[in-house]
Coordinates of C-alpha atoms in Angstrom, one line a residue:
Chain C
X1 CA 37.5 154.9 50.7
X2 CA 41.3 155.0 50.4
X3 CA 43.2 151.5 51.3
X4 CA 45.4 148.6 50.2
X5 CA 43.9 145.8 47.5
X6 CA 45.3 142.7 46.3
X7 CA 43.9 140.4 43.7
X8 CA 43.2 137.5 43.7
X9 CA 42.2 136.5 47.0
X10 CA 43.2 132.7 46.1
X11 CA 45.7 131.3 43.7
X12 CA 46.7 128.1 42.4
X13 CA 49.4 126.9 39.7
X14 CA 51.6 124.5 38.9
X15 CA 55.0 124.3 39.9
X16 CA 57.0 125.9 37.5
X17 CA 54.8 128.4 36.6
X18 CA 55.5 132.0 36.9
X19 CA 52.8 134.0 38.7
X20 CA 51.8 137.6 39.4
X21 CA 50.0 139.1 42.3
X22 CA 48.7 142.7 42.4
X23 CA 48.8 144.9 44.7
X24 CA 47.2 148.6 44.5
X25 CA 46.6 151.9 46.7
X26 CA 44.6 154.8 46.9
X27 CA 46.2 156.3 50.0
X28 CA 49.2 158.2 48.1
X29 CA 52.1 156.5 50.2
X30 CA 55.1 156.6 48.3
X31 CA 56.6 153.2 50.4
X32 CA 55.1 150.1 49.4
X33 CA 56.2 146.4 50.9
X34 CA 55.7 143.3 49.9
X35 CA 56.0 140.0 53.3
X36 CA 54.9 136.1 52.9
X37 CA 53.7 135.1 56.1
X38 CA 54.1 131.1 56.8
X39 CA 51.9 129.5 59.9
X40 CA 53.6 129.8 63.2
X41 CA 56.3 132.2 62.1
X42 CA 56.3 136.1 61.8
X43 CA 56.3 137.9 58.4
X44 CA 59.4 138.0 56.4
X45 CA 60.2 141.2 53.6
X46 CA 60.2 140.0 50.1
X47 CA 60.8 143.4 48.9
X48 CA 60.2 147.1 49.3
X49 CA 60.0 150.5 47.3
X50 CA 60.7 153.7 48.7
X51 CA 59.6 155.4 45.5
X52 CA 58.0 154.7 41.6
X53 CA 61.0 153.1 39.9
X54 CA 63.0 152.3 42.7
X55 CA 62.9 148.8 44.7
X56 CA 64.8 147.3 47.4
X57 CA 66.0 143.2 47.9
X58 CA 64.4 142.3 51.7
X59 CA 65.0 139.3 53.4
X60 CA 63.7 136.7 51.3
X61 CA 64.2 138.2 47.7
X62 CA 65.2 135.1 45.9
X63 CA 62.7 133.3 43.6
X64 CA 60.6 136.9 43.4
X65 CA 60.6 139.7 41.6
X66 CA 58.9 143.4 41.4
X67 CA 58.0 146.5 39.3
X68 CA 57.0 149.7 41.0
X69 CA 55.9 151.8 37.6
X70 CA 53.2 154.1 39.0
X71 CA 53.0 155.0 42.4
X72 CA 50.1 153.1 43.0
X73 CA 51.4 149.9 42.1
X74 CA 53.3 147.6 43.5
X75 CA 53.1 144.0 41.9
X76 CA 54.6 140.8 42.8
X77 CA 55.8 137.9 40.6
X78 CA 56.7 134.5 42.2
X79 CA 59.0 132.8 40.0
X80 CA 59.6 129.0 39.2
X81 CA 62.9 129.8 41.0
X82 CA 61.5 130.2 44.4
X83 CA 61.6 126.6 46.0
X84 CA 58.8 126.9 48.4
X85 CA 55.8 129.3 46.9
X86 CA 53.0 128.2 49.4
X87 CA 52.1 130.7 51.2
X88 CA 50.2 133.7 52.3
X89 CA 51.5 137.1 50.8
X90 CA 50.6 140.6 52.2
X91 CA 51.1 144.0 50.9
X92 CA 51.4 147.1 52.6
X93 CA 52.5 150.5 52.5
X94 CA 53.2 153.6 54.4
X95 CA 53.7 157.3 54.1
X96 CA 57.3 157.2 53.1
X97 CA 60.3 154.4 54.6
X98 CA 60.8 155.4 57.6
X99 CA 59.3 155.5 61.4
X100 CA 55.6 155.4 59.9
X101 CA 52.3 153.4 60.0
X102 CA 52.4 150.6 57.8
X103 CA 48.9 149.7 56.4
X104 CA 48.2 146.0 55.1
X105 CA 45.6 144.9 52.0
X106 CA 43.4 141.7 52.6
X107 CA 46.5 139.6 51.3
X108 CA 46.4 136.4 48.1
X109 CA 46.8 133.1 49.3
X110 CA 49.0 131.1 46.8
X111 CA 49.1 127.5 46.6
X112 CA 51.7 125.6 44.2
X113 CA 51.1 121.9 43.4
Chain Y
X1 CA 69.9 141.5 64.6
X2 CA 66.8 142.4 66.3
X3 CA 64.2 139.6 67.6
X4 CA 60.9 140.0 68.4
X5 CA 59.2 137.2 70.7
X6 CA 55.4 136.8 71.6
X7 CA 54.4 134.8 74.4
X8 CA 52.5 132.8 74.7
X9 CA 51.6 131.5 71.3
X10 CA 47.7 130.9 72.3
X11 CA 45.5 132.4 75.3
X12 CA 41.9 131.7 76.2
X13 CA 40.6 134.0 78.5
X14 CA 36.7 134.6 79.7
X15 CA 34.6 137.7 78.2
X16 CA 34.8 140.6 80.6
X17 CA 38.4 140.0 82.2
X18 CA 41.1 142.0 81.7
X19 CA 44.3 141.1 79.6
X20 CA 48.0 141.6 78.8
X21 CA 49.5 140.4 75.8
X22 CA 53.6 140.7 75.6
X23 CA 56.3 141.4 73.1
X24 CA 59.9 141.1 73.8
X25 CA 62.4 142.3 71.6
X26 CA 66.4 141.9 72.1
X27 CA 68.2 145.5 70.7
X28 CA 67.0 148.6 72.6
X29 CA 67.7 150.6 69.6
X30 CA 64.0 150.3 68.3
X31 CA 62.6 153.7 66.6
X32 CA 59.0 152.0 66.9
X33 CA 56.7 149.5 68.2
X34 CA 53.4 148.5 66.0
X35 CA 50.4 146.2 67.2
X36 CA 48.3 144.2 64.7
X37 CA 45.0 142.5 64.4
X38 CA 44.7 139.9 62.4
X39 CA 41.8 137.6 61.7
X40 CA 42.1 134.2 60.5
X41 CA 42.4 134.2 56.8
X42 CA 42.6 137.8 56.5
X43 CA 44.9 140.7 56.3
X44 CA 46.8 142.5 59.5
X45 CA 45.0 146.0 60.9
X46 CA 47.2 148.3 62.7
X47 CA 46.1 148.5 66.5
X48 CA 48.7 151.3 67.7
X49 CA 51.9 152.7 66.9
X50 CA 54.4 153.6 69.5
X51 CA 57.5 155.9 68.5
X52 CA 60.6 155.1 70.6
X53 CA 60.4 158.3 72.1
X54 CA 57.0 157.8 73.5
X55 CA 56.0 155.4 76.5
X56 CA 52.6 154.2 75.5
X57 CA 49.1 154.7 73.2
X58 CA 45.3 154.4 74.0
X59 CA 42.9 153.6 71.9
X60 CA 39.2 152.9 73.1
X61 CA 39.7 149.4 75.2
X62 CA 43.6 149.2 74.5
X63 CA 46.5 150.3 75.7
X64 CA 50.1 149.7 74.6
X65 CA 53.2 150.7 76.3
X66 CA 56.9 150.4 75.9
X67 CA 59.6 149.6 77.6
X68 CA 63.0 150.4 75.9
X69 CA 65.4 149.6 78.8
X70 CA 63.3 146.2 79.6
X71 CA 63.3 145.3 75.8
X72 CA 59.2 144.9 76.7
X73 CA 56.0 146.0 75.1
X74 CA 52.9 145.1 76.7
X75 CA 49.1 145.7 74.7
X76 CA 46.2 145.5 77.3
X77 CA 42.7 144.8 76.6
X78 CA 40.3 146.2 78.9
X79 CA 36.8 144.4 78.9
X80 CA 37.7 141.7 76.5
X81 CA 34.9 140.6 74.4
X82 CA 34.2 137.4 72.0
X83 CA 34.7 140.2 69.1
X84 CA 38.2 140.8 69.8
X85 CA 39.1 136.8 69.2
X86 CA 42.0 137.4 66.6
X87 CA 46.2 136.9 66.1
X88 CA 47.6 140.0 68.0
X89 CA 50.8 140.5 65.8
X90 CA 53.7 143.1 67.3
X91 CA 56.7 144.4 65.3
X92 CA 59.5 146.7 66.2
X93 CA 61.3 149.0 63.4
X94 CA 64.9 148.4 63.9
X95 CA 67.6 151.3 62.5
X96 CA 66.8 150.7 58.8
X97 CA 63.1 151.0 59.4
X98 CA 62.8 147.3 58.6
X99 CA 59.9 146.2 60.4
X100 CA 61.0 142.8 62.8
X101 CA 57.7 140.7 63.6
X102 CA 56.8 138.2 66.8
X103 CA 54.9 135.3 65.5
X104 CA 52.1 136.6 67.4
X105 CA 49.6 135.5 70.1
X106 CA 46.0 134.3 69.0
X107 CA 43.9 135.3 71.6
X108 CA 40.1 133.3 72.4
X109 CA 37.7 135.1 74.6
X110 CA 35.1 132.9 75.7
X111 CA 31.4 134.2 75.9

């Protein structure tokens, strides 16, 4: 079965802990995204890759960073530096950027204390 | 800067009736128009995809259309049933392919 998966499902940490979330695809896309949704608000672009070792500042960049190594993967740290962590975060990907179909993993709900 | 707005936020509606969920967005220059699923907890399912050269999509029980001119894109749900309870997410690409996303309409059928 191709698809999106992200791991874990749940998070928690500390403030001022650095954390990763994964994110991996079987579908051969070379675009991969990264959004935090919040409740009550659409989803907002942390970042994007067009390619393996390329990656793109979205919307919200600051406080997160990303590595896109292998084309497969596409993970996502969440830094002490972002002020407001909590949140639900989705990857997705597509075909190539562009006009295309973007298809979403289960998402990793992270909660900071 | 594009906007995309959903309303309204919440609809209740009885199994078996027909239904119309809206998405407005503000610059006409959209290359597409994408529908989500999205069930509580969970992660988003693409519905349809409209390109901006094309006026709507099927897809079993729905239909979406769009409506450059109007800044309006409309997903109807033919013989809604308690199954298709769920946040009905819409987002248009805008010139850089950025993706711009309503803050959706969750939508209760009632058995």
């Amino acid at each position: 079965d191709g698809g999106i998966t992200q791991s874990p499902k749940y998070l928690f940490r500390k403030e001022g802990q650095n954390v990763t979330l994964s994110c991996e695809q079987n579908l051969n896309h070379d675009a991969m995204y990264w959004y935090r949704q919040d409740p009550g608000q659409g989803l907002r672009l942390i970042y994007y890759s067009q390619i393996v070792n390329d990656f793109q500042k979205g919307d919200i960049a600051e406080g997160y960073s990303v590595s896109r190594e292998k084309k497969e993967s596409f993970p996502l740290t969440v830094t002490s530096a972002q002020k407001n962590p909590t949140a639900f975060y989705l990857c997705a990907s597509s075909i190539s950027r562009g006009p295309y179909e973007q298809y979403f993993g289960p998402g990793t709900r992270l909660t900071v204390t | 800067k594009q906007e995309v707005t959903q309303i309204p936020a919440a609809l209740s509606v009885p199994e078996g009736e027909n239904l119309v969920l809206n998405c407005s967005f503000t610059d006409s220059a959209i290359y597409n128009l994408q529908w989500f699923r999205q069930d509580p907890g969970k992660g988003l399912t693409s519905l349809l995809l409209i390109q901006s050269s094309q006026r709507e999509q099927t897809s079993g029980r729905l239909n979406a259309s769009l409506d450059k001119s109007s800044g309006r894109s409309t997903l109807y749900i033919a013989a809604s049933q308690p199954g298709d309870s769920a946040t009905y997410l819409c987002a248009g690409g805008d010139s850089n392919y950025q993706l711009i996303w309503g803050a959706g309409t969750k939508l209760i059928i009632k058995p």
